[in-house]
PDB file of C-alpha atoms in Angstrom:
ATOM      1  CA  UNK A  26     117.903  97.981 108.260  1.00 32.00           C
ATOM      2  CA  UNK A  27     115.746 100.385 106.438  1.00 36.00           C
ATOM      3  CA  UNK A  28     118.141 102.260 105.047  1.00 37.00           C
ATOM      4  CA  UNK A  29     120.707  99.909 104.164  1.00 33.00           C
ATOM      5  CA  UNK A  30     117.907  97.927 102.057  1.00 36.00           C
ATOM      6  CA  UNK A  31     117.316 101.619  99.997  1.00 38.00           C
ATOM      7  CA  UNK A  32     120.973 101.854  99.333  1.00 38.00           C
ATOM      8  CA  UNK A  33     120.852  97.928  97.826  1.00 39.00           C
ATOM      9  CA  UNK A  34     117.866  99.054  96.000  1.00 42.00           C
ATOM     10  CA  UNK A  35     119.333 101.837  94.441  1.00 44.00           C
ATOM     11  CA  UNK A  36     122.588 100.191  93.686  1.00 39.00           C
ATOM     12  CA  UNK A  37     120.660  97.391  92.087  1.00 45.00           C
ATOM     13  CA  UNK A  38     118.562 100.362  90.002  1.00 49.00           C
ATOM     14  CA  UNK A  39     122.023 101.595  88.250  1.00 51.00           C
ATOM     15  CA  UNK A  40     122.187  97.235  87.507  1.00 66.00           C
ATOM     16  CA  UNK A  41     119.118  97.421  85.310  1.00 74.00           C
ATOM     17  CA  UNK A  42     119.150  97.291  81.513  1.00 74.00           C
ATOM     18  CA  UNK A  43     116.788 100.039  81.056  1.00 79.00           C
ATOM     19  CA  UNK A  44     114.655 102.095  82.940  1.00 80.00           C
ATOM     20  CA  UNK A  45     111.441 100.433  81.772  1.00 82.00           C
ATOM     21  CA  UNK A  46     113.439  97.076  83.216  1.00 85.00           C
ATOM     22  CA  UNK A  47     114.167  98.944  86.596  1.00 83.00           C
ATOM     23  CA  UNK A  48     110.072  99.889  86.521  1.00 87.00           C
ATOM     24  CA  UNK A  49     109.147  96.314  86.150  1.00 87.00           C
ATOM     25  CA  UNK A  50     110.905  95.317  88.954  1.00 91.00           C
ATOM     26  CA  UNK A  51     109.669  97.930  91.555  1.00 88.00           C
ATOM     27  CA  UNK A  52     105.867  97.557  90.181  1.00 88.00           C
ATOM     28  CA  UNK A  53     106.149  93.715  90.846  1.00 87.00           C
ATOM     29  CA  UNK A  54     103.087  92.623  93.343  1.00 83.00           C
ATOM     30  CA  UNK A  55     101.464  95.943  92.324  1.00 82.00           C
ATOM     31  CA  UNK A  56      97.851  96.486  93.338  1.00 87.00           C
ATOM     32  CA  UNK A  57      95.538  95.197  90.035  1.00 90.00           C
ATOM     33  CA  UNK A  58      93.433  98.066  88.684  1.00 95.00           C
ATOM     34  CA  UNK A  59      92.309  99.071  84.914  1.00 95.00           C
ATOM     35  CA  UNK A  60      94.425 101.389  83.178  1.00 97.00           C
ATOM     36  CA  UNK A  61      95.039 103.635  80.283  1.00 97.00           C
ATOM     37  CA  UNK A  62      97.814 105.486  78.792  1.00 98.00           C
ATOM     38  CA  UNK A  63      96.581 108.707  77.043  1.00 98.00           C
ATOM     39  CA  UNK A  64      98.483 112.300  76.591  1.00 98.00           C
ATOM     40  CA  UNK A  65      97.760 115.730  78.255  1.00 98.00           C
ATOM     41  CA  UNK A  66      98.262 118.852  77.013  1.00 98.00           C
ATOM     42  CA  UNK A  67     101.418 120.536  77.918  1.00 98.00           C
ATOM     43  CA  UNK A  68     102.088 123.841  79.151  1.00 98.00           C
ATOM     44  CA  UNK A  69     103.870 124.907  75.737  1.00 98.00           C
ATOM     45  CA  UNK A  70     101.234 123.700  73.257  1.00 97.00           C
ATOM     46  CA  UNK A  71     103.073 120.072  73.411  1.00 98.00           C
ATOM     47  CA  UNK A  72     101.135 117.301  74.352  1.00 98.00           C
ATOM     48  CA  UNK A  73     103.076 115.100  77.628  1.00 98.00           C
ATOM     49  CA  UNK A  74     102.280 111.052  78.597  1.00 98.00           C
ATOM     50  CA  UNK A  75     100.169 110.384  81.263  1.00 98.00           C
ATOM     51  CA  UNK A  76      98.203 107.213  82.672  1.00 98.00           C
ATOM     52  CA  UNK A  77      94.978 106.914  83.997  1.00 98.00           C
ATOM     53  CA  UNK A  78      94.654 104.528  86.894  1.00 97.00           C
ATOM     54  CA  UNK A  79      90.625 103.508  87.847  1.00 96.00           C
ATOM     55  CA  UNK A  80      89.326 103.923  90.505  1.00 93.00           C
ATOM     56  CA  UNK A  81      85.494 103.436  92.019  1.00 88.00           C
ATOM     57  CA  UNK A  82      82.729 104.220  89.642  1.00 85.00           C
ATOM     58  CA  UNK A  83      81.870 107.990  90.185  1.00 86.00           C
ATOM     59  CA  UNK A  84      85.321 108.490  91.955  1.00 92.00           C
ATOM     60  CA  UNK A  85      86.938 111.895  92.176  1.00 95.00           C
ATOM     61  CA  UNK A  86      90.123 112.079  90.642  1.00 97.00           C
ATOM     62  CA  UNK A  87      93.691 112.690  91.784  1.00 98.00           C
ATOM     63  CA  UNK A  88      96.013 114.340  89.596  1.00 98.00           C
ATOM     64  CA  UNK A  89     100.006 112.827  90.728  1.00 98.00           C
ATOM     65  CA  UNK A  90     103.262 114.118  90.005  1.00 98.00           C
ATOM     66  CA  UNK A  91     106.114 112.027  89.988  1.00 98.00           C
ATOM     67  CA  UNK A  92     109.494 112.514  91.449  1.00 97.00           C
ATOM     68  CA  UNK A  93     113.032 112.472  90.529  1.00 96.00           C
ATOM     69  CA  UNK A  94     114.483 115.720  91.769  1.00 98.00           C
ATOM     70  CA  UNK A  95     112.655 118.063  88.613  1.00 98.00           C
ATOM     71  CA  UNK A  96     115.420 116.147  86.439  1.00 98.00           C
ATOM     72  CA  UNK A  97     114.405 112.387  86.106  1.00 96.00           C
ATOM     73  CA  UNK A  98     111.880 109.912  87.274  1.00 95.00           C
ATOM     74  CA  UNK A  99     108.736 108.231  85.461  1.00 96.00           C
ATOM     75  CA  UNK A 100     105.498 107.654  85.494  1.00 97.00           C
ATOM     76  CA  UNK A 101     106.172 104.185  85.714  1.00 95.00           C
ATOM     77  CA  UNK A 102     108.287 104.255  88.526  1.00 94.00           C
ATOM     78  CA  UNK A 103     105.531 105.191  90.487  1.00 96.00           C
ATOM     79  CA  UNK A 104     103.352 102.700  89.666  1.00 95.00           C
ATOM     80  CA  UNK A 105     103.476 100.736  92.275  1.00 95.00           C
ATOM     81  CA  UNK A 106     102.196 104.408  94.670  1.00 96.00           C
ATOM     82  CA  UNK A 107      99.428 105.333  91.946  1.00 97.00           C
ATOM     83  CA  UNK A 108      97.935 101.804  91.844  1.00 96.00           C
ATOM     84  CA  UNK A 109      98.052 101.365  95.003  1.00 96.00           C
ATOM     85  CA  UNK A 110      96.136 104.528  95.948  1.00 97.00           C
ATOM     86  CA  UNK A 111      93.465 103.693  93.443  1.00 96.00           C
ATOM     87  CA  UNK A 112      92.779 100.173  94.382  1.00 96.00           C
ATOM     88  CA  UNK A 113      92.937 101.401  97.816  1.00 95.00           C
ATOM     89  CA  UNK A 114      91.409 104.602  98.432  1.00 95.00           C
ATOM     90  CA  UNK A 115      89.193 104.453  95.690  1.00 94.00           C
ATOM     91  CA  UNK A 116      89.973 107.080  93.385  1.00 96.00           C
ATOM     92  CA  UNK A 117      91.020 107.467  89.936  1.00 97.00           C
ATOM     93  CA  UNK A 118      94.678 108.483  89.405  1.00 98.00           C
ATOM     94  CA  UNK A 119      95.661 110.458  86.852  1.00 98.00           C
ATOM     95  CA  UNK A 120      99.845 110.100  86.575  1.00 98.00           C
ATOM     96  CA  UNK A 121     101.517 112.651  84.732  1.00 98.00           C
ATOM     97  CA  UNK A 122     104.736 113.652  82.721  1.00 98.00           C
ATOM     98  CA  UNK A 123     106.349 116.854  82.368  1.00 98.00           C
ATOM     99  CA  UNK A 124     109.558 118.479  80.973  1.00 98.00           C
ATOM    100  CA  UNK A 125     112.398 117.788  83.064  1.00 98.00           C
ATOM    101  CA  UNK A 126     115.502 119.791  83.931  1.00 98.00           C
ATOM    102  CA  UNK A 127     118.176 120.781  83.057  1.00 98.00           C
ATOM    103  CA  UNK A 128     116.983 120.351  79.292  1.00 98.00           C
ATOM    104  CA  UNK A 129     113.972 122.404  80.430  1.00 98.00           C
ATOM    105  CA  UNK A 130     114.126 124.670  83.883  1.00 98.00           C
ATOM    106  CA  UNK A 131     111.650 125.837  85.907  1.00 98.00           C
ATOM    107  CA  UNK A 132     109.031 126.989  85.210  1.00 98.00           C
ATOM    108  CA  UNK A 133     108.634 124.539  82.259  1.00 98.00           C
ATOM    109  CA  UNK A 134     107.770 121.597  84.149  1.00 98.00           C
ATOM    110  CA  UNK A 135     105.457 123.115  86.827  1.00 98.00           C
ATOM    111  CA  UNK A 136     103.615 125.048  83.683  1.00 98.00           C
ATOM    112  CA  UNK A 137     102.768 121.207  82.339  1.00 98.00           C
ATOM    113  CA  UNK A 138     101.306 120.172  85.180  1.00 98.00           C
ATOM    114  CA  UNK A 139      99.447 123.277  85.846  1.00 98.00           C
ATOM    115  CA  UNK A 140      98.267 122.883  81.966  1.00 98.00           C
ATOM    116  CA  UNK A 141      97.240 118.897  82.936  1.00 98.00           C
ATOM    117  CA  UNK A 142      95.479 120.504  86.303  1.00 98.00           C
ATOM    118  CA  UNK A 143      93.247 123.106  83.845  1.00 97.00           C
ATOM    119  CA  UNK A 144      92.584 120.124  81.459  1.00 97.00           C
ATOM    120  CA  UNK A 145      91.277 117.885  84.259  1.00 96.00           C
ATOM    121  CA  UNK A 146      89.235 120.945  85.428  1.00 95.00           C
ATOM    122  CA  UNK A 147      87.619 121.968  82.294  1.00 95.00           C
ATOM    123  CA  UNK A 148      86.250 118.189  81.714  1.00 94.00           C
ATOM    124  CA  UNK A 149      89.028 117.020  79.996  1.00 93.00           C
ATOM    125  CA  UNK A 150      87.810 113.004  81.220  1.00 94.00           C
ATOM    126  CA  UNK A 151      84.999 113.870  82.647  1.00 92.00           C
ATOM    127  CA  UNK A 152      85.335 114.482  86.296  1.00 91.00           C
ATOM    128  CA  UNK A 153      83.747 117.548  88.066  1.00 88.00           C
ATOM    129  CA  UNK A 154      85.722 120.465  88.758  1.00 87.00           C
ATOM    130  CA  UNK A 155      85.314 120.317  92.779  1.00 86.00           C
ATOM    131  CA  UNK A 156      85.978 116.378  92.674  1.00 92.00           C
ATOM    132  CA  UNK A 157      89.871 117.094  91.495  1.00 96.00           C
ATOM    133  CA  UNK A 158      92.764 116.821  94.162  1.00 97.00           C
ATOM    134  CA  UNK A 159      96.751 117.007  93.710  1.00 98.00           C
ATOM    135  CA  UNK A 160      99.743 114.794  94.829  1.00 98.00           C
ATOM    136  CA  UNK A 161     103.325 113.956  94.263  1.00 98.00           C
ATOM    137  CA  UNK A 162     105.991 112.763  95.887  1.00 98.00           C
ATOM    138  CA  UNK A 163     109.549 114.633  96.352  1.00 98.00           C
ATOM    139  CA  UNK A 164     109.738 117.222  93.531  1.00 98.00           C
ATOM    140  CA  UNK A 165     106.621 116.046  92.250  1.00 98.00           C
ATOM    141  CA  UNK A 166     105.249 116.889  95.302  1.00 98.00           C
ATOM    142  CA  UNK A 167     106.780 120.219  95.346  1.00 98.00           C
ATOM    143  CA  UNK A 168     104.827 120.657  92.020  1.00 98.00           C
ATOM    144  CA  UNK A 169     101.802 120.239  93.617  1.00 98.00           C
ATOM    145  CA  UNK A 170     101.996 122.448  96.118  1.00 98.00           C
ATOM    146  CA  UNK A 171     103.468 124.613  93.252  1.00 98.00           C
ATOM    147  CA  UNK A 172     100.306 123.981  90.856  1.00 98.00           C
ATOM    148  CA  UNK A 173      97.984 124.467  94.189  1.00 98.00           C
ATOM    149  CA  UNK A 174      99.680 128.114  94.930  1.00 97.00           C
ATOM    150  CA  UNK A 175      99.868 129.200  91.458  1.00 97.00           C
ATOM    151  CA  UNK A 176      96.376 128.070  90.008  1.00 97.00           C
ATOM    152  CA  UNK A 177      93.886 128.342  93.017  1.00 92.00           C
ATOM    153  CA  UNK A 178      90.699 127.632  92.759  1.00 92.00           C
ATOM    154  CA  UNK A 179      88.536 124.427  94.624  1.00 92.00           C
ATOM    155  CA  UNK A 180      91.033 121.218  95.491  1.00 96.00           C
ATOM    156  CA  UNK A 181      89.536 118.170  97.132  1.00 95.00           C
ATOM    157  CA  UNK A 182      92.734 117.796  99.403  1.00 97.00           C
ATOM    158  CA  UNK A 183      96.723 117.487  98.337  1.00 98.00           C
ATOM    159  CA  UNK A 184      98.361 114.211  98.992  1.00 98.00           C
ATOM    160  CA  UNK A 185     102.772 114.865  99.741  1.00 98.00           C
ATOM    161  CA  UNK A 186     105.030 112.526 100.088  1.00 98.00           C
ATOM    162  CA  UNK A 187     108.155 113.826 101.593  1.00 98.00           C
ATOM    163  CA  UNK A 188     107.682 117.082  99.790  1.00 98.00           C
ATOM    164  CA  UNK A 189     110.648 119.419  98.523  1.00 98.00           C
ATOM    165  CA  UNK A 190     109.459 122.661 100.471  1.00 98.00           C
ATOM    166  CA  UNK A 191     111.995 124.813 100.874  1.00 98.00           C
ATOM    167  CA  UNK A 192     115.918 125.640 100.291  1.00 98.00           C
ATOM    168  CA  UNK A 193     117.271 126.097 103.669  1.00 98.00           C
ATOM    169  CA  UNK A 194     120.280 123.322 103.490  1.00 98.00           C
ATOM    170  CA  UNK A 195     120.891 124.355 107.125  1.00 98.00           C
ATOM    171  CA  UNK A 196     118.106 122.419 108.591  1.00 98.00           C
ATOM    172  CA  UNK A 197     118.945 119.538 111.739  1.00 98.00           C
ATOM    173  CA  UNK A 198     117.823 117.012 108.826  1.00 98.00           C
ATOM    174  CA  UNK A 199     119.738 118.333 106.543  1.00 98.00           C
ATOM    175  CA  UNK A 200     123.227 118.179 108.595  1.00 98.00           C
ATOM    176  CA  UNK A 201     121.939 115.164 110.315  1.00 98.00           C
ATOM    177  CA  UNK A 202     121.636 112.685 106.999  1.00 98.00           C
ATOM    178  CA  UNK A 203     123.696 114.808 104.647  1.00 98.00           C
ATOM    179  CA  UNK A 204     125.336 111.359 103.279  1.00 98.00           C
ATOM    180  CA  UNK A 205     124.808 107.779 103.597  1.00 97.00           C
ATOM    181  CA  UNK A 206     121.317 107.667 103.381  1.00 97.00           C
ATOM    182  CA  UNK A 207     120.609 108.136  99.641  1.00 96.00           C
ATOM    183  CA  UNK A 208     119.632 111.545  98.746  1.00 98.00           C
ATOM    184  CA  UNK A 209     122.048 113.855  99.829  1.00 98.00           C
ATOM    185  CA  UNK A 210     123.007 117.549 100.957  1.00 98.00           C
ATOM    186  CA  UNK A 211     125.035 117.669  97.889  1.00 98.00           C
ATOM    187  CA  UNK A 212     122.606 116.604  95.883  1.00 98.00           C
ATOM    188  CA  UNK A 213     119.737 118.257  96.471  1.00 98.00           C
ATOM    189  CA  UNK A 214     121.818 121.513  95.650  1.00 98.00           C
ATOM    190  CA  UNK A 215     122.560 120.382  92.562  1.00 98.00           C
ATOM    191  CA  UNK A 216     119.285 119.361  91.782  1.00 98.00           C
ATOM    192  CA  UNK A 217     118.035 122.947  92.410  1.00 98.00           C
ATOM    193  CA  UNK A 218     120.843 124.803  90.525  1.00 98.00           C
ATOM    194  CA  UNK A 219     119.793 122.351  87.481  1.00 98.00           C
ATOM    195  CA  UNK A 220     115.900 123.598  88.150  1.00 98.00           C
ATOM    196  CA  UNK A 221     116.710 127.071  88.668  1.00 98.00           C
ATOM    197  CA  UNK A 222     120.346 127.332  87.116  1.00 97.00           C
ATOM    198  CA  UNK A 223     120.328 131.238  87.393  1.00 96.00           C
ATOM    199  CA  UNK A 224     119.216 131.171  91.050  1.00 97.00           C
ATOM    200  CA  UNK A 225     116.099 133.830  89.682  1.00 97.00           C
ATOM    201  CA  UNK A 226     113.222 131.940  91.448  1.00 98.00           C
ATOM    202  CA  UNK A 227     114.744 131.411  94.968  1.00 97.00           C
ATOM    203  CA  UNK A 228     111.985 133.757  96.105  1.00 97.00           C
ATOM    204  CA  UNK A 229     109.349 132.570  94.248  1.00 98.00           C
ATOM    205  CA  UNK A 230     107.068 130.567  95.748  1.00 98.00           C
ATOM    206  CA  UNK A 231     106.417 128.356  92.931  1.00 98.00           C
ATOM    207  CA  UNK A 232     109.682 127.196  93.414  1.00 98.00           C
ATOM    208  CA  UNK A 233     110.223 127.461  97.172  1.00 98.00           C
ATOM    209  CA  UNK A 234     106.307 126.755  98.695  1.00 98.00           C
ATOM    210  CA  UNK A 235     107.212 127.517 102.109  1.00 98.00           C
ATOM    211  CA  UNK A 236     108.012 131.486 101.067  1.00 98.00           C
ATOM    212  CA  UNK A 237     104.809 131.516 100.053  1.00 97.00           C
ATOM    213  CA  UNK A 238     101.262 132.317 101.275  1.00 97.00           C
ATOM    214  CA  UNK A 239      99.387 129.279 102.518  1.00 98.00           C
ATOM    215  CA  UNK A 240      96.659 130.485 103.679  1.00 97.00           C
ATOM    216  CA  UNK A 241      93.360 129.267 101.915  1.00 96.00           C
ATOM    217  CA  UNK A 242      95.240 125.955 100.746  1.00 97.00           C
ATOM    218  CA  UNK A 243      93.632 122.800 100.392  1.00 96.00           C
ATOM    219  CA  UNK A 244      94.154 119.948 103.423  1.00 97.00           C
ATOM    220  CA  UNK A 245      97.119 118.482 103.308  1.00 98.00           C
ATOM    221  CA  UNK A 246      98.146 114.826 104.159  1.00 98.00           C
ATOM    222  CA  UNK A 247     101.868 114.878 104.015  1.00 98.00           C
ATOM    223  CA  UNK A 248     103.673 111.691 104.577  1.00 98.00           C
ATOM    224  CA  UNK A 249     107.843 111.720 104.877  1.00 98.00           C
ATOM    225  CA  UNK A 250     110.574 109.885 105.883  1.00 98.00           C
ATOM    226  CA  UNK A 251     112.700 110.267 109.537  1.00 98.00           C
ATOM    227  CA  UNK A 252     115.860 109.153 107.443  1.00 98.00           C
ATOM    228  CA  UNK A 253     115.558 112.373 105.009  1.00 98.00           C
ATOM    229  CA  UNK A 254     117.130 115.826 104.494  1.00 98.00           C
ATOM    230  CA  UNK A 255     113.983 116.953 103.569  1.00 98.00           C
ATOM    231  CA  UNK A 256     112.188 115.270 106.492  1.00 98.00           C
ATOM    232  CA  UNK A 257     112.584 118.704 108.217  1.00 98.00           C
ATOM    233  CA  UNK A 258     110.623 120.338 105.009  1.00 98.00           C
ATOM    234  CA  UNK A 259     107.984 118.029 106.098  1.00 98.00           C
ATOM    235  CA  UNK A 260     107.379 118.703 109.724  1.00 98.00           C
ATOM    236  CA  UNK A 261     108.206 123.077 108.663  1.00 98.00           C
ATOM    237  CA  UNK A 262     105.175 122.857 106.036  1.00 98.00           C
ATOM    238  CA  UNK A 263     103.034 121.195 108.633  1.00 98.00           C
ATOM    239  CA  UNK A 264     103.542 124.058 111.261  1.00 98.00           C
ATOM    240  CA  UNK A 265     102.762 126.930 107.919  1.00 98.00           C
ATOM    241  CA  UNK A 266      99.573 124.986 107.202  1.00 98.00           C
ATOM    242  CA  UNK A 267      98.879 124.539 110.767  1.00 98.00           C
ATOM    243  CA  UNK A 268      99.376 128.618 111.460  1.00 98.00           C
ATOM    244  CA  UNK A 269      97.577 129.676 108.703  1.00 98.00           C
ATOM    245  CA  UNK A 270      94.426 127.729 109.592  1.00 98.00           C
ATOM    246  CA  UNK A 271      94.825 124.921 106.641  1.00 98.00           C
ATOM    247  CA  UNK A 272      93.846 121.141 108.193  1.00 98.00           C
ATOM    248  CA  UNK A 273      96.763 118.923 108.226  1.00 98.00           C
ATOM    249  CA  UNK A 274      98.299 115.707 109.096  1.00 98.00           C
ATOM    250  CA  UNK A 275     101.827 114.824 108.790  1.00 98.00           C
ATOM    251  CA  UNK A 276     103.064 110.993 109.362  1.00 98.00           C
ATOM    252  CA  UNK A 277     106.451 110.552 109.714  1.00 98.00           C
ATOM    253  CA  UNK A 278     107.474 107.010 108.760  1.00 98.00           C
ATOM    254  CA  UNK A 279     110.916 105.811 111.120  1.00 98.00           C
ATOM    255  CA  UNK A 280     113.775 104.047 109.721  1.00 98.00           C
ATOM    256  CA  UNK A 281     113.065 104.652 106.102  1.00 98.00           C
ATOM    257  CA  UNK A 282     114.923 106.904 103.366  1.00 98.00           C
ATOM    258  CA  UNK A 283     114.272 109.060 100.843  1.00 98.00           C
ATOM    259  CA  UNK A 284     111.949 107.687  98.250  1.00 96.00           C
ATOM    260  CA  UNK A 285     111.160 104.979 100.066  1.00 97.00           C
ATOM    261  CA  UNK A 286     107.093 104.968  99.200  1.00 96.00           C
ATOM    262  CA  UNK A 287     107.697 102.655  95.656  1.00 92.00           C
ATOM    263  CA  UNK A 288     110.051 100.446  97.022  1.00 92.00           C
ATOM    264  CA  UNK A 289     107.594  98.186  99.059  1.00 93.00           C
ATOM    265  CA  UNK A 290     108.654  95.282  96.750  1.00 92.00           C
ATOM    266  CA  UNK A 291     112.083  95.460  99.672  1.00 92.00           C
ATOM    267  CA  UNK A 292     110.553  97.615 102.420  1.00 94.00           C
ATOM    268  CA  UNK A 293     107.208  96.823 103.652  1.00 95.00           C
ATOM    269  CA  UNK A 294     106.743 100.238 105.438  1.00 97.00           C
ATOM    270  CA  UNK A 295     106.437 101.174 101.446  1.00 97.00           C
ATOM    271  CA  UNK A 296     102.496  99.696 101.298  1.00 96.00           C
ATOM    272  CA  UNK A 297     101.760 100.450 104.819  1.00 97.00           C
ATOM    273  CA  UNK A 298     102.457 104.157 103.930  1.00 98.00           C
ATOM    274  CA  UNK A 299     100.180 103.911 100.767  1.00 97.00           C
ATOM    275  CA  UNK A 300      97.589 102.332 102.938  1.00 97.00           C
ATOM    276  CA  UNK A 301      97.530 105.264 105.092  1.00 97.00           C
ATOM    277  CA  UNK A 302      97.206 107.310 102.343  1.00 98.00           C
ATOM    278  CA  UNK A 303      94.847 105.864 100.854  1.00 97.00           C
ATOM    279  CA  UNK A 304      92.476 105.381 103.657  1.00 96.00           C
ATOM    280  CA  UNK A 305      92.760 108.973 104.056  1.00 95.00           C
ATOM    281  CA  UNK A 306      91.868 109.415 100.219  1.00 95.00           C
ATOM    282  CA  UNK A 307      88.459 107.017 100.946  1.00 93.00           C
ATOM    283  CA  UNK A 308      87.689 108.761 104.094  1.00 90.00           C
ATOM    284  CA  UNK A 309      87.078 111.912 101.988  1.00 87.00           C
ATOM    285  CA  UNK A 310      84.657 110.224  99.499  1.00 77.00           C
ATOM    286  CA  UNK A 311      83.311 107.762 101.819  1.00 69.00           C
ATOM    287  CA  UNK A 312      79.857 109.599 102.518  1.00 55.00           C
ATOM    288  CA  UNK A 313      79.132 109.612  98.844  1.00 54.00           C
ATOM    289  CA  UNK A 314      79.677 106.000  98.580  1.00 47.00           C
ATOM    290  CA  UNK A 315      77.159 105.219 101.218  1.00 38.00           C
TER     291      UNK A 315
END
C-alpha cells in the first residue's frame, strides 16, 4: 500500500505547474515554526539560499542537506522534514542549497555545504561551535557524511535518512527493488555518472563514505526505508560505525519507498519517522533544558 501511494505521489509531482506548486502541496499540514530565508556562503566565493527554521531558545543547531540524487531537489521540498524536526526536537534547522549536477559535479556541491558547515562554525548566526550537528536525507545525506569525513572537527550527532553510502549496485536491495518501487537500479547509476561523470572519485570517500575511515565519527541516527535499493547502504553503514566504535541506531521503516520521509501529507509513516527523529534530536539537548 506503501509503495503504490509513493508511485501516485510521484506521478502526481510530474502533474504540478511548478516546482514551488509541487512544494506547497507536500508542506501542507506542516509543523508551524518561525522562519527565515537568508544566503550562505558557497564553496566558490558564491553565496547559495538557505532557510533557517527556529527552534527552542538556546537550541543547538542542525545544519540539513536536501536530496534529489546530487542533481535536483529543494529546500522547500523538505520542508515538511526540517519543520518538523524543529518544532519537534527542538532545534534550529538550518536548510541549505548547493550546486547541483551535472551543471556542477562533485566536488562542487559537497564544497558548499562544507563552506555553509565552516560558516555555522565560525559564528556565522550565532551558535557555538560544539552545539552544530549535520543531516540530510538521500544524497543530501551522503553530503553529510561527506562534510563530516572531510571537515572533522566536534559534531553534536549526524541525522541520515536513507543515506547514499556506497556504489556496490550488487547489493540483495539493490536486485531485490531494482524497479517498481520508485528509485531505481538504473537510476541511481545514472545519478552517479552525472556526479562523478569521469568515474575519478569512485575511491574517494567523499564520494563513496563507506570506503572511508569512520572511526572517530559523530553518532549516527540513520533512518531508511525496507522498500529501497539503498536500504542495504543503510544497514552496511550501521555495521562500519558499529565496528569502528561510533554509537549508532538504525530504524528501518517497513513498507515504505524511497523518499518517503516528506510525503507524510499521503503516508503517515512520513511524521512518525520525523518523530523518531526528532525525539532523538531532544534527547541530546534535553539535560540543558532542565
Amino acid at each position: 500500500m506503501f509503495a503504490e501511494g509513493v508511485e501516485d505521489a510521484m506521478r502526481r509531482n510530474q502533474g504540478f505547474a511548478s516546482p514551488k506548486e509541487a512544494a506547497a502541496f507536500w508542506a501542507e499540514g506542516a509543523a508551524a515554526v518561525p522562519t527565515v530565508d537568508l544566503t550562505v556562503p558557497g564553496g566558490a566565493g558564491q553565496t547559495q539560499a538557505a532557510r533557517l527554521y527556529r527552534g527552542a531558545e538556546h537550541a543547538p543547531v542542525l545544519l540539513f542537506m536536501h536530496g534529489g540524487g546530487w542533481t535536483g531537489g529543494s529546500i522547500d521540498l523538505n520542508e515538511r522534514a526540517c519543520a518538523a524536526l524543529a518544532a519537534e526536537g527542538g532545534w534550529s534547522v538550518l536548510s541549505v542549497s548547493y550546486r547541483l549536477a551535472p551543471e556542477h559535479p562533485f566536488p562542487a556541491g559537497l564544497s558548499d555545504c562544507c563552506a555553509a558547515l565552516r560558516w555555522l562554525r565560525g559564528g556565522g548566526l550565532g551558535f557555538q561551535p560544539e552545539r552544530v550537528a549535520l543531516g540530510g536525507a538521500s544524497a543530501g545525506g551522503n553530503l553529510a557524511l561527506a562534510c563530516a569525513l572531510s571537515e572533522g572537527g566536534p559534531l553534536a550527532v549526524l541525522l541520515l535518512f536513507y543515506p547514499v553510502c556506497g556504489d556496490d549496485f550488487d547489493t540483495q536491495s539493490y536486485y531485490e527493488y531494482a524497479e517498481g518501487f520508485g528509485l531505481t537500479r538504473a537510476r541511481m547509476q545514472e545519478l552517479f555518472s552525472l556526479y562523478d561523470p569521469e568515474e575519478m572519485y569512485r575511491n574517494d570517500p567523499r564520494l563513496v563514505p563507506l570506503k572511508g575511515d569512520l572511526r572517530g565519527m559523530p553518532r549516527c541516527e540513520i533512518i531508511a526505508a525496507e522498500l529501497d535499493v539503498l536500504a542495504d547502504d543503510s544497514r552496511r553503514l550501521a555495521s562500519r560505525l558499529t565496528e569502528a566504535g561510533v554509537p549508532n541506531t538504525l530504524h528501518i521503516e517497513p513498507g515504505v519507498t524511497h523518499g518517503f520521509i516528506n510525503r507524510g501529507r499521503l503516508i503517515p509513516a512520513a511524521d512518525i519517522c520525523l518523530s523518531r527523529a526528532a525525539k532523538a534530536l531532544r534527547h541530546i539537548i534535553e539535560p540543558e533544558m532542565t
